[in-house]
Amino acid sequence: MTDLLEPGQRDAWLAEIAAAGDAPTLKDVESRLLGKTGAISELLKSVPKLPPEDRPAAGKAAHALKQELGAALDARREALDAAALEAELAGGDFDPSEPALRDGPGSGPTRSVRVPLGLRRGTLHPISIVRNELVDLFKSLGFAWLDGPEIENEHHNFEALNIPGDHPARDSQDTFWLDDGNLLRTHTSPVQIRAMQRFEPPMKVIVPGRCFRAESVDASHEHTFYQMEGLVVGEGVSTANLIHTMKTCLREILRRDIEVRLRPGFFPFVEPGFELDVNCPFCSGKGCSVCKHTGWIEILPCGMVHPNVLKAGGIDSERYTGFAFGMGLQRVVMLRYGIDDIRLFMGGDLAFLAQFDEVSE
Ligand code: PHE
């Protein structure tokens, strides 16, 4: 080795690395030392020219020196980075609450704070985006936002909603039962009962939340899904109020002027019960494969709260009436963005999920 290097050369290189005062200078030193045509490459190239008995030791020493210089460069780079960050933080114009650069250096607003390559700011899930917007909308209409347990008892999930044990409606809401007799709620409707038990009329509440059913999964069914329940109870609440409220909200959330229509629908906890349809966004009502050539898309079930349900909630059903609706959040998201497979939401596909970022700004 000593044959290959001038005396003191190694120390000189290490000193040069230690003296590099900023990142560009360090880079320059690095390429002179370790670059393709750098000093160490030259050194390695000269090994074969040595007498055969000297080559193994010289080669080993050259590699060791390469590693030593590499480590010194890394250490210096880290020290410079830390110092730069320190200076930035001390500089007073650093705002830790500012959103991170989206895709690391080189995109978005230019700042000298370095974001490690590959670090991406997360985005809201499209279901959260739509849920948040709906909550804001309903809040602006005077609704309160309630939450309820995902593990429910049979009474709240079924009986109090006018679905006794032998009712056929239980078949369509098969779910996951726990050993203690409780179940994973099949809809957000049990929170209607909890709300009525807790508050006096008049009341207007929404309940976004996760629900579960023992469904086989396909393009439009998931075993885990999101609903948003709505309940309004007061004196003189009518179907006209229901239609107006739904129209107002759906127009906003689907971002277009819409037509709605009601068809009869059966749910034991409403009477009368309806399926509410909107005119198809894909063909403007002319008829296409999405709306099965009807021009209408079923968007949510709703109805006037059944007197038995009011009673189960401790409300005087002679004096008060109410309406309720159960919005399938995934369905609304699918309609709004034209997504045709419900399984995409849970697939954990970041490329799919990141597309909805525009609205989460
Ligand atoms: N809970 C019903 C379901 O999940 C939907 C619904 C809610 C229907 C409120 C009418 C009124 O199928």
Short mmCIF file of C-alpha atoms and ligand atoms in Angstrom, two decimals:
data_model
loop_
_atom_site.label_atom_id
_atom_site.label_comp_id
_atom_site.label_asym_id
_atom_site.label_seq_id
_atom_site.Cartn_x
_atom_site.Cartn_y
_atom_site.Cartn_z
CA MET A 1 0.00 0.00 0.00
CA THR A 2 2.68 2.39 0.98
CA ASP A 3 4.04 1.69 -2.44
CA LEU A 4 0.85 2.93 -4.03
CA LEU A 5 0.23 6.00 -1.92
CA GLU A 6 2.32 9.02 -1.19
CA PRO A 7 3.09 9.24 2.52
CA GLY A 8 0.43 11.28 4.31
CA GLN A 9 -2.02 10.97 1.40
CA ARG A 10 -4.63 9.11 3.44
CA ASP A 11 -4.56 11.72 6.20
CA ALA A 12 -4.78 14.48 3.64
CA TRP A 13 -7.91 12.96 2.13
CA LEU A 14 -9.54 12.49 5.51
CA ALA A 15 -8.72 16.09 6.37
CA GLU A 16 -10.23 17.24 3.09
CA ILE A 17 -13.47 15.45 3.91
CA ALA A 18 -13.57 16.90 7.40
CA ALA A 19 -12.95 20.38 6.02
CA ALA A 20 -15.81 20.31 3.47
CA GLY A 21 -18.02 23.12 4.69
CA ASP A 22 -21.19 22.44 2.70
CA ALA A 23 -22.96 19.73 0.74
CA PRO A 24 -21.75 20.72 -2.77
CA THR A 25 -18.11 20.84 -1.63
CA LEU A 26 -18.49 17.45 0.00
CA LYS A 27 -19.98 16.03 -3.16
CA ASP A 28 -17.08 17.34 -5.10
CA VAL A 29 -14.58 15.73 -2.71
CA GLU A 30 -16.54 12.50 -2.91
CA SER A 31 -16.41 12.31 -6.67
CA ARG A 32 -12.68 13.11 -6.71
CA LEU A 33 -12.04 10.32 -4.23
CA LEU A 34 -14.62 7.65 -4.91
CA GLY A 35 -15.96 8.58 -8.34
CA LYS A 36 -15.46 6.39 -11.39
CA THR A 37 -12.28 8.16 -12.37
CA GLY A 38 -11.47 9.15 -8.79
CA ALA A 39 -8.34 8.51 -6.80
CA ILE A 40 -9.44 5.19 -5.34
CA SER A 41 -10.39 3.82 -8.75
CA GLU A 42 -6.97 4.75 -10.01
CA LEU A 43 -5.45 3.08 -6.99
CA LEU A 44 -7.37 -0.14 -7.61
CA LYS A 45 -6.42 -0.09 -11.26
CA SER A 46 -2.76 0.05 -10.36
CA VAL A 47 -2.89 -3.07 -8.18
CA PRO A 48 -2.56 -5.55 -11.08
CA LYS A 49 0.60 -3.75 -12.10
CA LEU A 50 2.33 -4.70 -8.83
CA PRO A 51 4.49 -7.81 -8.48
CA PRO A 52 2.15 -10.78 -7.97
CA GLU A 53 3.16 -11.40 -4.35
CA ASP A 54 2.27 -7.80 -3.38
CA ARG A 55 -1.11 -7.73 -5.08
CA PRO A 56 -3.35 -9.41 -2.44
CA ALA A 57 -2.20 -7.16 0.38
CA ALA A 58 -2.35 -4.04 -1.76
CA GLY A 59 -5.81 -4.88 -3.05
CA LYS A 60 -7.06 -5.47 0.46
CA ALA A 61 -5.57 -2.25 1.72
CA ALA A 62 -7.06 -0.28 -1.19
CA HIS A 63 -10.52 -1.66 -0.44
CA ALA A 64 -10.14 -0.92 3.26
CA LEU A 65 -9.16 2.66 2.42
CA LYS A 66 -12.18 2.96 0.11
CA GLN A 67 -14.44 1.93 2.96
CA GLU A 68 -12.77 4.22 5.41
CA LEU A 69 -13.19 7.20 3.10
CA GLY A 70 -16.79 6.21 2.40
CA ALA A 71 -17.57 6.12 6.11
CA ALA A 72 -15.87 9.46 6.66
CA LEU A 73 -17.92 10.99 3.83
CA ASP A 74 -21.16 9.64 5.32
CA ALA A 75 -20.30 10.95 8.75
CA ARG A 76 -19.48 14.39 7.33
CA ARG A 77 -22.70 14.45 5.32
CA GLU A 78 -24.75 13.69 8.40
CA ALA A 79 -22.99 16.38 10.38
CA LEU A 80 -23.60 18.93 7.62
CA ASP A 81 -27.27 17.93 7.36
CA ALA A 82 -27.76 18.27 11.09
CA ALA A 83 -26.04 21.65 11.11
CA ALA A 84 -28.17 22.87 8.18
CA LEU A 85 -31.37 21.80 9.90
CA GLU A 86 -30.24 23.41 13.14
CA ALA A 87 -29.54 26.65 11.30
CA GLU A 88 -32.92 26.54 9.62
CA LEU A 89 -34.74 25.95 12.88
CA ALA A 90 -32.80 28.73 14.55
CA GLY A 91 -33.44 31.04 11.62
CA GLY A 92 -36.95 31.80 12.87
CA ASP A 93 -38.76 31.36 9.55
CA PHE A 94 -39.43 27.68 10.08
CA ASP A 95 -43.06 26.89 10.66
CA PRO A 96 -43.51 23.32 11.94
CA SER A 97 -47.23 23.50 11.25
CA GLU A 98 -46.70 24.07 7.55
CA PRO A 99 -47.79 21.08 5.42
CA ALA A 100 -44.91 18.82 4.45
CA LEU A 101 -43.66 18.82 0.91
CA ARG A 102 -45.76 16.36 -0.92
CA ASP A 103 -43.25 14.35 -2.88
CA GLY A 104 -39.99 15.19 -1.29
CA PRO A 105 -37.55 17.68 -2.76
CA GLY A 106 -38.14 19.07 -6.19
CA SER A 107 -41.91 19.38 -6.13
CA GLY A 108 -44.38 21.59 -4.41
CA PRO A 109 -43.41 24.82 -2.72
CA THR A 110 -39.65 25.12 -2.55
CA ARG A 111 -38.23 25.19 0.90
CA SER A 112 -34.82 24.29 2.04
CA VAL A 113 -36.09 21.87 4.69
CA ARG A 114 -35.28 18.50 3.27
CA VAL A 115 -37.92 15.79 3.19
CA PRO A 116 -36.44 12.30 2.80
CA LEU A 117 -37.09 10.99 -0.67
CA GLY A 118 -40.06 8.70 -0.72
CA LEU A 119 -41.78 10.36 2.20
CA ARG A 120 -45.24 11.25 1.02
CA ARG A 121 -47.86 13.19 2.84
CA GLY A 122 -50.78 10.87 3.41
CA THR A 123 -54.16 11.55 1.84
CA LEU A 124 -57.63 11.13 3.22
CA HIS A 125 -59.54 8.05 2.20
CA PRO A 126 -62.34 8.92 -0.25
CA ILE A 127 -64.90 7.62 2.26
CA SER A 128 -63.51 10.04 4.85
CA ILE A 129 -63.55 12.89 2.34
CA VAL A 130 -67.22 12.34 1.53
CA ARG A 131 -68.10 11.64 5.17
CA ASN A 132 -66.48 14.91 6.26
CA GLU A 133 -68.29 16.86 3.60
CA LEU A 134 -71.61 15.28 4.52
CA VAL A 135 -71.07 15.99 8.19
CA ASP A 136 -70.33 19.64 7.40
CA LEU A 137 -73.40 19.84 5.21
CA PHE A 138 -75.72 18.35 7.77
CA LYS A 139 -74.21 20.45 10.52
CA SER A 140 -75.04 23.52 8.47
CA LEU A 141 -78.64 22.29 8.44
CA GLY A 142 -78.62 22.05 12.24
CA PHE A 143 -77.97 18.33 12.64
CA ALA A 144 -75.88 17.00 15.53
CA TRP A 145 -73.20 14.41 14.80
CA LEU A 146 -73.53 11.31 16.98
CA ASP A 147 -71.50 8.18 17.35
CA GLY A 148 -72.57 4.74 18.55
CA PRO A 149 -70.99 1.39 19.44
CA GLU A 150 -69.92 -0.98 16.68
CA ILE A 151 -70.55 -3.88 19.06
CA GLU A 152 -74.28 -3.69 19.67
CA ASN A 153 -76.83 -5.71 21.56
CA GLU A 154 -79.66 -7.51 19.88
CA HIS A 155 -82.20 -5.15 21.41
CA HIS A 156 -80.82 -1.96 19.85
CA ASN A 157 -79.83 -3.53 16.54
CA PHE A 158 -83.08 -5.42 15.97
CA GLU A 159 -85.88 -5.57 18.52
CA ALA A 160 -86.21 -1.87 19.29
CA LEU A 161 -86.21 -1.29 15.52
CA ASN A 162 -89.31 -3.40 15.16
CA ILE A 163 -87.40 -6.50 13.99
CA PRO A 164 -88.30 -9.31 16.42
CA GLY A 165 -86.34 -12.58 16.49
CA ASP A 166 -88.59 -14.40 14.05
CA HIS A 167 -88.82 -11.55 11.54
CA PRO A 168 -87.66 -12.42 8.00
CA ALA A 169 -85.81 -9.08 7.81
CA ARG A 170 -83.19 -10.66 10.07
CA ASP A 171 -82.11 -12.92 7.23
CA SER A 172 -80.98 -10.05 5.09
CA GLN A 173 -78.95 -8.67 7.98
CA ASP A 174 -76.97 -11.72 8.96
CA THR A 175 -73.97 -10.65 10.97
CA PHE A 176 -71.08 -11.66 13.20
CA TRP A 177 -72.18 -12.71 16.66
CA LEU A 178 -69.99 -12.57 19.73
CA ASP A 179 -69.86 -15.28 22.37
CA ASP A 180 -71.53 -12.97 24.90
CA GLY A 181 -74.65 -12.63 22.72
CA ASN A 182 -73.74 -9.21 21.34
CA LEU A 183 -73.18 -8.64 17.65
CA LEU A 184 -71.38 -6.40 15.19
CA ARG A 185 -74.02 -3.86 14.21
CA THR A 186 -75.56 -4.42 10.81
CA HIS A 187 -76.52 -0.79 10.30
CA THR A 188 -76.28 2.57 12.02
CA SER A 189 -80.02 2.50 12.80
CA PRO A 190 -79.55 1.30 16.43
CA VAL A 191 -78.19 4.79 17.14
CA GLN A 192 -81.68 6.12 16.30
CA ILE A 193 -82.86 4.36 19.46
CA ARG A 194 -79.88 5.55 21.49
CA ALA A 195 -80.48 9.13 20.32
CA MET A 196 -84.18 9.05 21.20
CA GLN A 197 -83.42 7.57 24.61
CA ARG A 198 -80.95 10.34 25.29
CA PHE A 199 -82.49 13.49 23.79
CA GLU A 200 -85.85 15.19 23.87
CA PRO A 201 -87.54 16.14 20.59
CA PRO A 202 -87.11 18.14 18.48
CA MET A 203 -83.88 16.49 17.37
CA LYS A 204 -81.90 16.22 14.19
CA VAL A 205 -78.96 13.85 14.21
CA ILE A 206 -76.61 12.13 11.81
CA VAL A 207 -74.55 9.06 12.63
CA PRO A 208 -71.75 8.15 10.26
CA GLY A 209 -70.17 4.83 11.13
CA ARG A 210 -68.91 1.39 10.29
CA CYS A 211 -71.27 -1.56 9.93
CA PHE A 212 -70.83 -5.26 9.32
CA ARG A 213 -72.69 -8.07 7.65
CA ALA A 214 -71.92 -11.69 6.92
CA GLU A 215 -71.97 -10.97 3.18
CA SER A 216 -70.01 -12.65 0.48
CA VAL A 217 -67.90 -9.94 -1.07
CA ASP A 218 -68.46 -8.88 -4.67
CA ALA A 219 -68.26 -5.67 -6.72
CA SER A 220 -71.10 -4.09 -4.75
CA HIS A 221 -71.04 -5.88 -1.37
CA GLU A 222 -68.56 -5.73 1.47
CA HIS A 223 -68.71 -7.41 4.87
CA THR A 224 -67.50 -4.12 6.37
CA PHE A 225 -69.04 -0.93 5.08
CA TYR A 226 -69.95 2.60 6.05
CA GLN A 227 -73.34 4.14 6.52
CA MET A 228 -74.63 7.46 7.61
CA GLU A 229 -77.85 7.36 9.49
CA GLY A 230 -80.06 10.41 9.73
CA LEU A 231 -82.93 10.95 12.15
CA VAL A 232 -85.24 13.90 12.57
CA VAL A 233 -87.98 13.84 15.21
CA GLY A 234 -90.33 16.69 16.01
CA GLU A 235 -93.90 17.91 15.79
CA GLY A 236 -95.29 17.85 12.27
CA VAL A 237 -92.21 16.32 10.60
CA SER A 238 -93.35 15.03 7.21
CA THR A 239 -92.26 13.21 4.07
CA ALA A 240 -91.96 16.61 2.38
CA ASN A 241 -89.27 17.52 4.94
CA LEU A 242 -87.51 14.25 4.18
CA ILE A 243 -87.49 14.85 0.43
CA HIS A 244 -86.32 18.42 0.77
CA THR A 245 -83.49 17.49 3.14
CA MET A 246 -82.27 14.65 0.96
CA LYS A 247 -82.43 16.72 -2.19
CA THR A 248 -80.47 19.54 -0.61
CA CYS A 249 -77.73 17.21 0.61
CA LEU A 250 -77.44 15.01 -2.43
CA ARG A 251 -77.23 18.01 -4.71
CA GLU A 252 -74.26 19.30 -2.74
CA ILE A 253 -72.46 16.02 -2.30
CA LEU A 254 -72.90 14.85 -5.88
CA ARG A 255 -72.03 18.34 -7.09
CA ARG A 256 -74.85 18.64 -9.57
CA ASP A 257 -78.49 19.55 -9.79
CA ILE A 258 -80.43 16.38 -9.19
CA GLU A 259 -83.88 14.95 -9.47
CA VAL A 260 -85.08 12.49 -6.85
CA ARG A 261 -87.94 10.05 -6.79
CA LEU A 262 -89.33 7.84 -4.07
CA ARG A 263 -90.38 4.25 -4.55
CA PRO A 264 -91.96 2.14 -1.84
CA GLY A 265 -89.36 0.18 0.12
CA PHE A 266 -89.78 -2.10 3.09
CA PHE A 267 -87.89 -1.66 6.34
CA PRO A 268 -89.63 -2.69 9.57
CA PHE A 269 -88.56 0.49 11.36
CA VAL A 270 -90.16 2.95 8.94
CA GLU A 271 -93.73 3.34 7.74
CA PRO A 272 -94.09 4.30 5.00
CA GLY A 273 -90.66 3.22 3.83
CA PHE A 274 -89.00 4.34 0.60
CA GLU A 275 -86.11 3.77 -1.71
CA LEU A 276 -84.87 7.14 -2.84
CA ASP A 277 -83.43 7.30 -6.35
CA VAL A 278 -81.49 10.05 -8.12
CA ASN A 279 -81.44 10.59 -11.84
CA CYS A 280 -78.47 8.76 -13.34
CA PRO A 281 -75.37 10.97 -13.57
CA PHE A 282 -73.86 8.84 -16.30
CA CYS A 283 -76.59 9.21 -18.92
CA SER A 284 -78.57 12.16 -17.47
CA GLY A 285 -81.61 9.96 -17.20
CA LYS A 286 -81.60 8.65 -20.76
CA GLY A 287 -80.80 5.08 -19.68
CA CYS A 288 -77.42 3.31 -19.63
CA SER A 289 -75.85 0.15 -18.26
CA VAL A 290 -75.04 1.76 -14.88
CA CYS A 291 -78.69 2.61 -14.22
CA LYS A 292 -79.83 -0.61 -15.90
CA HIS A 293 -81.59 1.52 -18.52
CA THR A 294 -84.04 2.99 -16.04
CA GLY A 295 -82.48 6.46 -15.88
CA TRP A 296 -82.51 6.24 -12.06
CA ILE A 297 -80.02 5.06 -9.48
CA GLU A 298 -81.06 3.84 -6.07
CA ILE A 299 -79.12 5.83 -3.55
CA LEU A 300 -80.66 5.51 -0.14
CA PRO A 301 -83.44 3.90 1.83
CA CYS A 302 -85.49 6.12 4.06
CA GLY A 303 -88.94 6.60 5.53
CA MET A 304 -91.12 7.92 8.33
CA VAL A 305 -90.09 6.52 11.71
CA HIS A 306 -92.43 3.69 12.72
CA PRO A 307 -94.51 4.50 15.84
CA ASN A 308 -93.17 1.33 17.53
CA VAL A 309 -89.65 2.66 17.08
CA LEU A 310 -90.58 6.04 18.56
CA LYS A 311 -92.10 4.19 21.50
CA ALA A 312 -88.97 2.03 21.93
CA GLY A 313 -87.02 5.27 22.06
CA GLY A 314 -89.31 6.62 24.78
CA ILE A 315 -90.97 9.19 22.53
CA ASP A 316 -94.66 10.06 22.52
CA SER A 317 -95.72 8.72 19.11
CA GLU A 318 -99.06 10.54 19.27
CA ARG A 319 -97.40 13.89 19.47
CA TYR A 320 -94.22 13.45 17.44
CA THR A 321 -93.31 12.13 14.03
CA GLY A 322 -89.95 11.70 12.39
CA PHE A 323 -88.07 10.64 9.33
CA ALA A 324 -84.94 8.52 9.02
CA PHE A 325 -82.56 7.60 6.26
CA GLY A 326 -79.60 5.27 5.91
CA MET A 327 -77.04 6.39 3.40
CA GLY A 328 -74.47 3.87 2.18
CA LEU A 329 -71.35 6.00 2.19
CA GLN A 330 -69.42 3.83 -0.27
CA ARG A 331 -72.32 4.06 -2.65
CA VAL A 332 -72.30 7.84 -2.53
CA VAL A 333 -68.53 7.88 -3.08
CA MET A 334 -68.89 5.48 -6.00
CA LEU A 335 -71.57 7.62 -7.58
CA ARG A 336 -69.69 10.82 -7.09
CA TYR A 337 -66.43 9.61 -8.58
CA GLY A 338 -67.78 6.99 -10.99
CA ILE A 339 -66.11 4.03 -9.20
CA ASP A 340 -67.52 0.67 -10.19
CA ASP A 341 -66.06 -1.74 -7.63
CA ILE A 342 -66.61 -1.40 -3.89
CA ARG A 343 -63.63 -3.67 -3.15
CA LEU A 344 -61.23 -0.93 -4.23
CA PHE A 345 -61.91 0.99 -1.02
CA MET A 346 -60.46 -1.66 1.26
CA GLY A 347 -57.74 -2.95 -1.02
CA GLY A 348 -55.03 -0.71 0.43
CA ASP A 349 -54.06 0.36 -3.10
CA LEU A 350 -52.29 3.67 -2.50
CA ALA A 351 -52.26 4.62 -6.18
CA PHE A 352 -56.05 4.32 -6.20
CA LEU A 353 -56.50 6.17 -2.92
CA ALA A 354 -54.14 9.04 -3.73
CA GLN A 355 -56.32 10.11 -6.67
CA PHE A 356 -58.84 11.70 -4.36
CA ASP A 357 -56.36 14.08 -2.82
CA GLU A 358 -57.71 17.15 -4.61
CA VAL A 359 -60.59 17.39 -2.21
CA SER A 360 -58.64 16.82 0.98
CA GLU A 361 -56.64 20.04 0.67
N1 PHE B 1 -80.83 0.57 8.25
C1 PHE B 1 -81.30 0.28 6.91
C2 PHE B 1 -80.32 -0.68 6.25
O1 PHE B 1 -79.17 -0.71 6.62
C3 PHE B 1 -81.40 1.52 6.10
C4 PHE B 1 -82.47 2.46 6.56
C5 PHE B 1 -82.21 3.43 7.48
C6 PHE B 1 -83.73 2.38 6.03
C7 PHE B 1 -83.17 4.34 7.89
C8 PHE B 1 -84.73 3.27 6.40
C9 PHE B 1 -84.44 4.23 7.33
O2 PHE B 1 -80.66 -1.41 5.35
#
